[in-house]
Coordinates of C-alpha atoms in Angstrom, one line a residue:
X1 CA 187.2 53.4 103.5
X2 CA 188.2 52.3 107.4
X3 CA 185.9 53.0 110.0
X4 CA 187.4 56.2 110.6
X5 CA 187.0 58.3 107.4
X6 CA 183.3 56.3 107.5
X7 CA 182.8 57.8 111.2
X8 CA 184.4 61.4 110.8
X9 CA 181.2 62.6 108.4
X10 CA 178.7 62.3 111.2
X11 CA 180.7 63.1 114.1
X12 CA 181.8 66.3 112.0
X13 CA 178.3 67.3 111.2
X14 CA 177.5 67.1 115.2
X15 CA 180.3 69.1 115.9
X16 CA 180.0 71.8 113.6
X17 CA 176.1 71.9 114.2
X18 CA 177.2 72.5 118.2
X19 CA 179.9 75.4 117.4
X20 CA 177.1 77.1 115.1
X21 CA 175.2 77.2 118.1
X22 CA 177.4 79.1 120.5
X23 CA 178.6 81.5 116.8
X24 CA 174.8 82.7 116.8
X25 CA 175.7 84.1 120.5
X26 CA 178.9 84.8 120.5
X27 CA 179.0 87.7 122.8
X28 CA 176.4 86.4 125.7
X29 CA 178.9 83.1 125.6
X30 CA 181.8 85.1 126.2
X31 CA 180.0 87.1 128.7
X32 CA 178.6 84.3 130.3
X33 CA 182.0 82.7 130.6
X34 CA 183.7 85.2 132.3
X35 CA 181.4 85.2 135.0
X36 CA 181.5 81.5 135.1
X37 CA 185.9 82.2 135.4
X38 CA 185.7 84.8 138.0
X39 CA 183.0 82.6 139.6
X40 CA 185.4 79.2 139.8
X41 CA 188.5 81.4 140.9
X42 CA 186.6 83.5 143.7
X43 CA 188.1 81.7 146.7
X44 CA 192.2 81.6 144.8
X45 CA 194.6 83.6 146.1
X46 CA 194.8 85.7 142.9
X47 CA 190.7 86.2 143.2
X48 CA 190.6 87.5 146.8
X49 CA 193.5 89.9 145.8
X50 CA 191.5 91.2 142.8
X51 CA 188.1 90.8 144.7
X52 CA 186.6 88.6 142.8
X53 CA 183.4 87.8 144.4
X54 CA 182.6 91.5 144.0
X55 CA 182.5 91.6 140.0
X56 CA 179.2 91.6 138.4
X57 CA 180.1 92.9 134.9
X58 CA 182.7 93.4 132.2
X59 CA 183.2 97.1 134.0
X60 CA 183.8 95.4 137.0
X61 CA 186.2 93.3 135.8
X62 CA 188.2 95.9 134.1
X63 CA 188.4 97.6 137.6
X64 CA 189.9 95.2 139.4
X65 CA 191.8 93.0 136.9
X66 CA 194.9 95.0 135.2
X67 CA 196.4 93.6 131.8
X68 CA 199.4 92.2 132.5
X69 CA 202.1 90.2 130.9
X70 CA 204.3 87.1 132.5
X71 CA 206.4 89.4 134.4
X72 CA 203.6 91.0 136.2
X73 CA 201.8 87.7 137.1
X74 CA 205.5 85.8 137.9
X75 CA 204.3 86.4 141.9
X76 CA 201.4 84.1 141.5
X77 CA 203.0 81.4 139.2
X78 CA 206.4 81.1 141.1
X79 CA 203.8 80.0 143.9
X80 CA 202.0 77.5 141.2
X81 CA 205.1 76.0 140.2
X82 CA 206.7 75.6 143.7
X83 CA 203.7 73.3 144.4
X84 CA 201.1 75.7 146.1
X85 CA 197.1 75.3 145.6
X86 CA 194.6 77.6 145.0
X87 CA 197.1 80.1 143.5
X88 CA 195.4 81.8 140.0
X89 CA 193.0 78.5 139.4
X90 CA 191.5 76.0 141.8
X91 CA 193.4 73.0 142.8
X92 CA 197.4 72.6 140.7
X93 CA 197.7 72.4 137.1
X94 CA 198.0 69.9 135.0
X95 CA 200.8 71.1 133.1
X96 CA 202.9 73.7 132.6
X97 CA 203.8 74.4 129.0
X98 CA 207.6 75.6 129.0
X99 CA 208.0 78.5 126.5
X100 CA 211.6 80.9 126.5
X101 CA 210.8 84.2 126.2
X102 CA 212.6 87.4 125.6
X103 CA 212.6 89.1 128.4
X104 CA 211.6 86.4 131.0
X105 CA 213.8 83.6 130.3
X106 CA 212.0 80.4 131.0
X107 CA 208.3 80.6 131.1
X108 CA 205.8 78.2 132.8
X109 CA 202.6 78.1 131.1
X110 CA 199.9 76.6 133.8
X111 CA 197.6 73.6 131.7
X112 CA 194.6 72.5 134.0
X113 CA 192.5 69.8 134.2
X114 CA 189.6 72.4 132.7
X115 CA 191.9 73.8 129.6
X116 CA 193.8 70.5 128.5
X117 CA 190.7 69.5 126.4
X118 CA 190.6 72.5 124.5
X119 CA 193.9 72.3 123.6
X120 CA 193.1 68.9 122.2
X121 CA 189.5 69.6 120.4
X122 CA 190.6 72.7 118.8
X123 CA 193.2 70.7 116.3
X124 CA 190.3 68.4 116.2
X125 CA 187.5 70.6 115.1
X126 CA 189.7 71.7 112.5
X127 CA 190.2 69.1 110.8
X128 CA 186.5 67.9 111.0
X129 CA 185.1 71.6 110.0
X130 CA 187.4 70.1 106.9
X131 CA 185.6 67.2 106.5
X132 CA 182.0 68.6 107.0
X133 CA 182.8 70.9 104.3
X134 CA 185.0 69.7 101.4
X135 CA 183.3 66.1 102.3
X136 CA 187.1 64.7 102.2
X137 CA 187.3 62.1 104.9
X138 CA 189.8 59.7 103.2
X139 CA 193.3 61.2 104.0
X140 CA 192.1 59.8 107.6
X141 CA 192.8 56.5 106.4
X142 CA 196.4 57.1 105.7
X143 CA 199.6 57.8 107.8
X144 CA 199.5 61.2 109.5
X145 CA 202.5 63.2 110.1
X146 CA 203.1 65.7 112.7
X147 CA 206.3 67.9 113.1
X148 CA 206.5 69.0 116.8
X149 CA 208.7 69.0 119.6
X150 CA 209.6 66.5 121.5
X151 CA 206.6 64.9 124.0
X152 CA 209.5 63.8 126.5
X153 CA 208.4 65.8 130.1
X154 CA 209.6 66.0 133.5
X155 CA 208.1 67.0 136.6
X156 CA 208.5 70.1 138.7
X157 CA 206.8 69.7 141.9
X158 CA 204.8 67.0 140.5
X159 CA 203.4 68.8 138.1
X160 CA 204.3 67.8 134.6
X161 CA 206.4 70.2 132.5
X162 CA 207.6 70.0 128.4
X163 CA 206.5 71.8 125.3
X164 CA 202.8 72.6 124.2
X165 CA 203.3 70.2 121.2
X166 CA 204.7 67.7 123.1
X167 CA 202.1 67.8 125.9
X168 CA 199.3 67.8 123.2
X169 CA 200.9 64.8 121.8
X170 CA 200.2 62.4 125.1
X171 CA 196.3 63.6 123.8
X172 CA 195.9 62.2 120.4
X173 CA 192.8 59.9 119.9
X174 CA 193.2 57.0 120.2
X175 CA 191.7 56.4 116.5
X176 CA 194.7 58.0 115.3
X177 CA 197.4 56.4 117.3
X178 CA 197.8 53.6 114.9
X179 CA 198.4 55.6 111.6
X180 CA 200.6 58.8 113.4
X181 CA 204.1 59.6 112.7
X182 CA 206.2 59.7 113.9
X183 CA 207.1 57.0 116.6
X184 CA 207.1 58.3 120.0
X185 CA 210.8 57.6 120.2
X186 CA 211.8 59.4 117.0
X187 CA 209.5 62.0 118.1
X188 CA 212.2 62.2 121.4
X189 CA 215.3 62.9 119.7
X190 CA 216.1 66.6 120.6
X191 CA 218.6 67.7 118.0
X192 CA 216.3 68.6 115.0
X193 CA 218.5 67.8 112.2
X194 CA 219.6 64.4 113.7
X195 CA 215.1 63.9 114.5
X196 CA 215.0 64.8 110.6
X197 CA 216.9 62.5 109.7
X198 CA 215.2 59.8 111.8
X199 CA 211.5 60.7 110.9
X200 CA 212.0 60.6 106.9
X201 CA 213.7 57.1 107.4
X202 CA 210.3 56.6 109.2
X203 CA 207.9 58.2 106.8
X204 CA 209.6 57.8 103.2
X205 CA 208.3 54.9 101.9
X206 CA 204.9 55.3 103.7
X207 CA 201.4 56.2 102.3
X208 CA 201.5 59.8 104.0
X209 CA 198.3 61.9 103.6
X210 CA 198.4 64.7 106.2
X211 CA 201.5 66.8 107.4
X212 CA 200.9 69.1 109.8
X213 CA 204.3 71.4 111.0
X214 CA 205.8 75.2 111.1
X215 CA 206.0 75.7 107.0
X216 CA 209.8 76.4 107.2
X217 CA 210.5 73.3 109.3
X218 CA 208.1 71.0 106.9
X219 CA 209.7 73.0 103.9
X220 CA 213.4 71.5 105.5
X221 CA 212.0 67.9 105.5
X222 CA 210.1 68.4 102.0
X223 CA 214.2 69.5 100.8
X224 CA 215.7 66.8 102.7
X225 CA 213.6 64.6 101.1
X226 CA 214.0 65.8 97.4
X227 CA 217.4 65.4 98.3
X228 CA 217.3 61.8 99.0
X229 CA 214.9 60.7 96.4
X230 CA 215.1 63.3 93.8
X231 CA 211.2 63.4 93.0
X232 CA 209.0 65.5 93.9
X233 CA 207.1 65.0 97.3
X234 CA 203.5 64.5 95.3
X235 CA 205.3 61.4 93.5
X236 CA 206.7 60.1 97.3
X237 CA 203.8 60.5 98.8
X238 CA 200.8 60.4 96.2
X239 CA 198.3 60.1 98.8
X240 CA 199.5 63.8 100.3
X241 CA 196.1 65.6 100.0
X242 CA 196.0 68.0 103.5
X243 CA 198.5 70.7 104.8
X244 CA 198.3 71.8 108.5
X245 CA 199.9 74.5 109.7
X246 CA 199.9 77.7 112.3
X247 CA 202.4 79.6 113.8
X248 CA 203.5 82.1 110.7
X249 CA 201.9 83.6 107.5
X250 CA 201.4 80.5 105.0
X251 CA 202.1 83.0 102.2
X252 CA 205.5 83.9 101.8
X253 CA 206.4 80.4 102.2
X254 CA 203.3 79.1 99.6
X255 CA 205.1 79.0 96.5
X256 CA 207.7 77.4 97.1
X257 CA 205.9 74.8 99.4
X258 CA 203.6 74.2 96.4
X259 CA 206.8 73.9 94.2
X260 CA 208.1 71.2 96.5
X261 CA 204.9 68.8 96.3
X262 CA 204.2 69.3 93.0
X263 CA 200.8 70.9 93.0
X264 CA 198.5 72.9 95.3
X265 CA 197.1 71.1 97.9
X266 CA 194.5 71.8 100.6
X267 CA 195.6 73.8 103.7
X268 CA 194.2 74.4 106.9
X269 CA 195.8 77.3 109.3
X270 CA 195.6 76.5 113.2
X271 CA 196.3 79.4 116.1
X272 CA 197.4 77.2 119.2
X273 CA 199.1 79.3 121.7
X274 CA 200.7 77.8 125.2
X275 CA 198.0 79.5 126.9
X276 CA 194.7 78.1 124.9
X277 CA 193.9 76.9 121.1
X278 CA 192.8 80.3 119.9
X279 CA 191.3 80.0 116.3
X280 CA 191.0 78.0 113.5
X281 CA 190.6 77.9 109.7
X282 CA 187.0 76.6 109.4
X283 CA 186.1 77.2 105.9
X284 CA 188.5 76.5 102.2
X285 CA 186.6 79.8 100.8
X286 CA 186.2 82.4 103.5
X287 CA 189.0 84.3 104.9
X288 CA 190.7 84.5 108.0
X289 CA 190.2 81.8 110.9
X290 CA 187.1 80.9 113.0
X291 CA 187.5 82.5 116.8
X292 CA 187.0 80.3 119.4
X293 CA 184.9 82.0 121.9
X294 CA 183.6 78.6 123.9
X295 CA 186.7 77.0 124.5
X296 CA 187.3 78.2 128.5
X297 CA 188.5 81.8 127.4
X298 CA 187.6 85.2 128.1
X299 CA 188.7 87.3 125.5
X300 CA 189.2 91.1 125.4
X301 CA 191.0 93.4 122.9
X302 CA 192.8 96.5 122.9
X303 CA 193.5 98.7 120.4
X304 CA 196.8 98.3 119.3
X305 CA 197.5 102.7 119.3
X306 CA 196.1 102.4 122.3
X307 CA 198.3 99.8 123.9
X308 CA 201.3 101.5 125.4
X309 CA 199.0 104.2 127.2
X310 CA 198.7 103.9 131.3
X311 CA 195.2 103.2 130.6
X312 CA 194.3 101.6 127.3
X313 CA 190.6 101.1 125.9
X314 CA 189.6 97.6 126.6
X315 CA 187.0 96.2 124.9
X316 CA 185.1 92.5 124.7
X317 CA 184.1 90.5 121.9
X318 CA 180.6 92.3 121.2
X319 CA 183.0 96.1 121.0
X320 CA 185.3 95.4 118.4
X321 CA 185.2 96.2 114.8
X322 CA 186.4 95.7 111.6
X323 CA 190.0 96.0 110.0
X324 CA 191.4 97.2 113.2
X325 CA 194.3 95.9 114.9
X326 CA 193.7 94.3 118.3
X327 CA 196.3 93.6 120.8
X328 CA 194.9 90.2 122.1
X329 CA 194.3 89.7 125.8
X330 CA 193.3 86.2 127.7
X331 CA 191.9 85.4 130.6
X332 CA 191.5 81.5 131.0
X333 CA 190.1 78.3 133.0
X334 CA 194.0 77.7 133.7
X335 CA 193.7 80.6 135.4
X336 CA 195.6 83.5 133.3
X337 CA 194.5 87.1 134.3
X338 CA 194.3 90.1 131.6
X339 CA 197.3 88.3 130.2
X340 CA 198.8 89.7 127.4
X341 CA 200.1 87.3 125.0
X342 CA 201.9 89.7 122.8
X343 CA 199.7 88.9 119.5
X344 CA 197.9 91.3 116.9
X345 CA 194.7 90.5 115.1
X346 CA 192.6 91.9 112.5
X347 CA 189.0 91.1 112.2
X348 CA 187.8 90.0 109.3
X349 CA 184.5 89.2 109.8
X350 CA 182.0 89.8 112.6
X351 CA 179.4 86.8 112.3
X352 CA 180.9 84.5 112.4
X353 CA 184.0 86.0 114.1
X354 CA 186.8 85.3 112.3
X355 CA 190.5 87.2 112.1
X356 CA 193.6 87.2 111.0
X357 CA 197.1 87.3 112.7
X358 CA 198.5 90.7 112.0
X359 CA 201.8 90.4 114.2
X360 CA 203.2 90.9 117.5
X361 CA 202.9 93.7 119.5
X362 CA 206.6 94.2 120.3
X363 CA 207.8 92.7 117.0
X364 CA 207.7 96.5 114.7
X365 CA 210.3 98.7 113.5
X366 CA 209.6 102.3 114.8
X367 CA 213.0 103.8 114.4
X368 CA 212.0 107.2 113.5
X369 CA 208.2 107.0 114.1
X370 CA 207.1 104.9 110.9
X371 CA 205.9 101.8 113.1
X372 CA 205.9 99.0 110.5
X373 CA 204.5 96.2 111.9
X374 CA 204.8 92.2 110.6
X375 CA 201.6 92.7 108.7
X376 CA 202.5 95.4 106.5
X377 CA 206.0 93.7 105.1
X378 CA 204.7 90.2 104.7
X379 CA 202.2 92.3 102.3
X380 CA 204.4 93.5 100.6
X381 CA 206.5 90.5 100.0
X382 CA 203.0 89.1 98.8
X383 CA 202.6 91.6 96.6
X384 CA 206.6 91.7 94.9
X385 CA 206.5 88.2 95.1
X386 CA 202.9 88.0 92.3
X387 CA 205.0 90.7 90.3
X388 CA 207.7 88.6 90.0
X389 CA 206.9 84.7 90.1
X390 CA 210.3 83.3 89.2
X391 CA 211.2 83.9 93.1
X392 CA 211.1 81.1 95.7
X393 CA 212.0 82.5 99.6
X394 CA 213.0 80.9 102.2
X395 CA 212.7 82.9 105.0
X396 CA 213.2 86.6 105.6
X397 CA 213.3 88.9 108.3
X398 CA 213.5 92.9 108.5
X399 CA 215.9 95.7 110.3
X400 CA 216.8 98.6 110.6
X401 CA 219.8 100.5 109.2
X402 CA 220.4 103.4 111.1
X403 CA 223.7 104.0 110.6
X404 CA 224.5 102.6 107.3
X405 CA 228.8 102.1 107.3
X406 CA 228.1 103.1 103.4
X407 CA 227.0 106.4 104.7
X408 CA 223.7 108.6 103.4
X409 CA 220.1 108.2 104.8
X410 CA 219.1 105.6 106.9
X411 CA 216.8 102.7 105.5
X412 CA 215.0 99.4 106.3
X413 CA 217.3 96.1 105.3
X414 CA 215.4 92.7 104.4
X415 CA 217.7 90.3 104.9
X416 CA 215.9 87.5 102.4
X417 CA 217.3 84.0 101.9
X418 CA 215.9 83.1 98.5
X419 CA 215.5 79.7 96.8
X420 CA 215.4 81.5 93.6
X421 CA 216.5 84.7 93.4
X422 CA 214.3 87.9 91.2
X423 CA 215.9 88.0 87.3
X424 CA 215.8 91.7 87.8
X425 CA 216.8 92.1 92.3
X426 CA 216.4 96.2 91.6
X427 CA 213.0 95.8 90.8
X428 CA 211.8 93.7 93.4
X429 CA 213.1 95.5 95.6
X430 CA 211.4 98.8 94.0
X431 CA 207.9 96.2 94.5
X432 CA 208.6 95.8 98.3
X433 CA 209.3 99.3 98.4
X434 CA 206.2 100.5 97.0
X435 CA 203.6 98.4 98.7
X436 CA 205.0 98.9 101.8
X437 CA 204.7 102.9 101.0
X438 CA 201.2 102.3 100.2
X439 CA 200.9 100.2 103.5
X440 CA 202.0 102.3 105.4
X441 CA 201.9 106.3 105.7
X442 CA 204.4 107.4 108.0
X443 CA 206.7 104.9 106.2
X444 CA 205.9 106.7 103.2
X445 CA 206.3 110.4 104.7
X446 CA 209.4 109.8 105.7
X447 CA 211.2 108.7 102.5
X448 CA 209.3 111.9 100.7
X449 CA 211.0 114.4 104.1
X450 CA 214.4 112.4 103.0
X451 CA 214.3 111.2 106.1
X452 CA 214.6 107.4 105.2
X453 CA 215.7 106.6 102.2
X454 CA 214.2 103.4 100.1
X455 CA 214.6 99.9 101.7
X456 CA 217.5 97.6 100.3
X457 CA 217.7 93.8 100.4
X458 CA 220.7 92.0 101.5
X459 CA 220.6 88.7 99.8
X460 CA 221.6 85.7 102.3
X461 CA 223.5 82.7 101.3
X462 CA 222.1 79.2 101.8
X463 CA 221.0 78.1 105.0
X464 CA 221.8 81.4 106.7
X465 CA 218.4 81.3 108.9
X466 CA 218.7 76.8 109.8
X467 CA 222.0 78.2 111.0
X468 CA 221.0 81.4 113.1
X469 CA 218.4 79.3 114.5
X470 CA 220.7 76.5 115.3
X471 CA 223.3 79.0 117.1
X472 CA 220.2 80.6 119.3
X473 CA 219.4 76.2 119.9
X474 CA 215.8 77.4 118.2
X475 CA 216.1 75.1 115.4
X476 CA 213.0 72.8 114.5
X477 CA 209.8 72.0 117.3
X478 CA 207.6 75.1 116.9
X479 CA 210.5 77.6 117.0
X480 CA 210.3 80.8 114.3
X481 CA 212.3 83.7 113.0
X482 CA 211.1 87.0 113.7
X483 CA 209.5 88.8 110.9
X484 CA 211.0 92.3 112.0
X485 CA 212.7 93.6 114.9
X486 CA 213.5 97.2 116.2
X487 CA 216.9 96.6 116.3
X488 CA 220.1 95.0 115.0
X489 CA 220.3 92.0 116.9
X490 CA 219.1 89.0 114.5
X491 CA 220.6 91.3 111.2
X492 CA 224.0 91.3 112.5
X493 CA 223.9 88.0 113.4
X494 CA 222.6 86.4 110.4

């Protein structure tokens, strides 16, 4: 063992023994914080607007700070990133994380000098609320492979600007310099199939222990390399012991993931977001993942049917309950105000607070009132998925059909690129079907009004989702398929 599996053991136990701590008082930490935020920010140009130095409470702060989403708070960060101080945080960011949105084109995340840590320690603590549990230090010892995007940055007024990944990746330890891949000039390539290419040249015949990537992306270079080699990864890499992923559902892609390597390995599930490190999977046998609630954030929640009303319930950490959806709202030492960041969690469990991601708030399918959401049909592909364990999917996403050119009722259409297709496609499809009916009510009501009728899978050929994604330039990095849309816009084109 090198000094660093040795090390990890007792700088895990301190910093679990510190985050149990602030978990015992979760909700006078996140109260406490938000007065420390609205404290720092008092004298910005975003906290004299919003009279800051007269809020004393939570209620106060509801009062005078609106939820809002990028478009709504675009005033204050064209200022930021034309070069302006004191705008929505003290002094000029760090960073800006540059995201593409939907409806906003371009997006310029602010990263100060405050947040950049916890973007750093919450990857961290993940992995060493890993150790201090399973006791498994060793895979620290090894190479460690991360699939992001690239770390290359330019400036805009000074101010640094690339993607979240690549940002974080200026921020590694340096304990784990020596043994990361891959190298920062691999790492730099931009086309994604060309950076493939590149980083299993780099990694193939190196004692890998830890991958950490999108699971669709590290499921491409798991194929690539089968391709190569013709083994399976556990016999390229037989140190391979930890998993590390975030930004989708683990389970529709586990089987096949699992499949790939050979057996089932450890996983650990991270929620970074461009504007903070949200949650993290802190335990291999309880569910959902550990909320950060001392990491520079003020969280608040709103009930998701509550969301689209002119003035929704807004509730903080101590309010919320159990198995309800929450529309997730931040307010950050980077100085984001009531900011909406589009996401859906359940919560699983109240002490500690841990959730689950149930979806994104715009990403449903409504189109006569059923209001499916990304939960619900990765649920059901769960469940058809046990019934019939011959599949393997690659990706899917869902749509709907409202004017089918076959004619008859409407319906929902999964567009599903599978690996290995059902023996029997019917009666998968009757699986999805059902679970989703039991999921969800109005989904269910319908079909019995003959309103909708049953859902139908189109079956995709090979590679039809690496090729959507390269046409929209969203191919590799941290990029993902929507699970569902309201519309016919990625169905047609895929």
């Amino acid at each position: 063992m090198s000094f660093r599996s040795i090390l990890a053991k007792p700088f895990a136990s301190f910093v679990v023994n510190n985050r149990r701590k602030w978990e015992q008082r979760a909700v006078e930490t996140q109260l406490s914080l938000m007065k420390s935020l609205v404290s720092d920010a008092s004298y910005t140009l975003f906290g004299k607007d919003n009279k800051f130095s007269q809020i004393s409470d939570y209620q106060d702060f509801k009062q005078s700070v609106a939820v809002q989403d990028y478009e709504n708070l675009k005033p204050y960060i064209e200022k930021v990133v034309a070069g302006e101080p004191d705008i929505l945080w003290k002094g000029k960011p760090l960073y800006f994380a540059k995201t593409s949105g939907t409806t906003s084109g371009v997006k310029y995340i602010p990263i100060s000098q405050e947040s950049i840590g916890f973007h750093i320690n919450g990857a961290r603590d993940a992995l060493l609320s890993y150790v201090h549990e399973t006791g498994n230090s060793k895979f620290l010892d090894k190479n460690l492979i991360f699939l992001s995007g690239s770390p290359e940055m330019h400036k805009k007024n000074g101010i640094f600007t690339g993607r979240l990944s690549g940002i974080v990746n200026h921020h590694v330890p340096s304990y784990l310099r020596s043994n990361q891949m891959p190298s920062y000039e691999t790492n730099c390539i931009e086309d994604w199939e060309t950076k493939l290419e590149k980083i299993i040249d780099e990694t193939i015949d190196k004692p890998m222990s830890l991958i950490s990537g999108i699971p669709p992306w590290v499921q491409m270079y798991f194929d690539r390399i089968q391709a190569r080699t013709g083994k399976k990864i556990k016999d390229v890499f037989p140190e391979f012991s930890l998993f590390v992923y975030g930004g989708v559902n683990f389970e529709p892609y586990r089987a096949k993931l699992y499949e790939s390597i050979g057996y089932k390995i450890d996983s650990i599930e991270t929620y970074p977001a461009s504007e903070g490190f949200i949650a993290y999977q802190d335990s291999q046998t309880e569910e959902g993942l550990l909320m950060l609630l001392n990491s520079g954030i003020f969280y608040e929640f709103i009930p998701v049917e509550d969301y689209f009303k002119p003035n929704p319930r807004r509730l903080h950490i101590g309010e919320v309950q159990l198995g309800v959806n929450y529309a997730v709202v931040m307010n950050t030492n980077a100085g984001l105000w009531g900011y909406s960041i589009g996401d859906t969690v359940k919560f699983v469990s109240l002490n500690p607070y841990r959730i689950v991601v149930s979806g994104r708030i715009k990403h449903f399918i409504s189109a006569f009132g059923e209001h499916v959401i990304g939960e619900e049909v990765e649920k059901a592909m769960q469940f058809a998925m046990q019934r019939h364990p011959e599949v393997e999917l690659v990706e899917f996403t869902v749509a709907p059909q409202v004017s089918p050119p076959e004619g008859g009722l409407p319906y929902h259409e999964w567009l599903i690129e599978f690996s290995r297709e059902p023996q029997n496609m019917e009666n998968f499809a009757q699986d999805l079907n059902q679970k989703l009916a039991e999921l969800n009510v109005y989904y269910d009501d319908l079909m019995t009004g003959n309103i909708l009728r049953p859902l139908k899978i189109k079956s995709l050929q090979r590679d039809s989702f690496i090729n959507y994604m390269r046409s929209e330039g969203k191919l590799g990095g941290q990029n993902k398929v929507p699970r569902l849309s309201n519309d016919r816009g990625i169905a047609d084109k895929l």
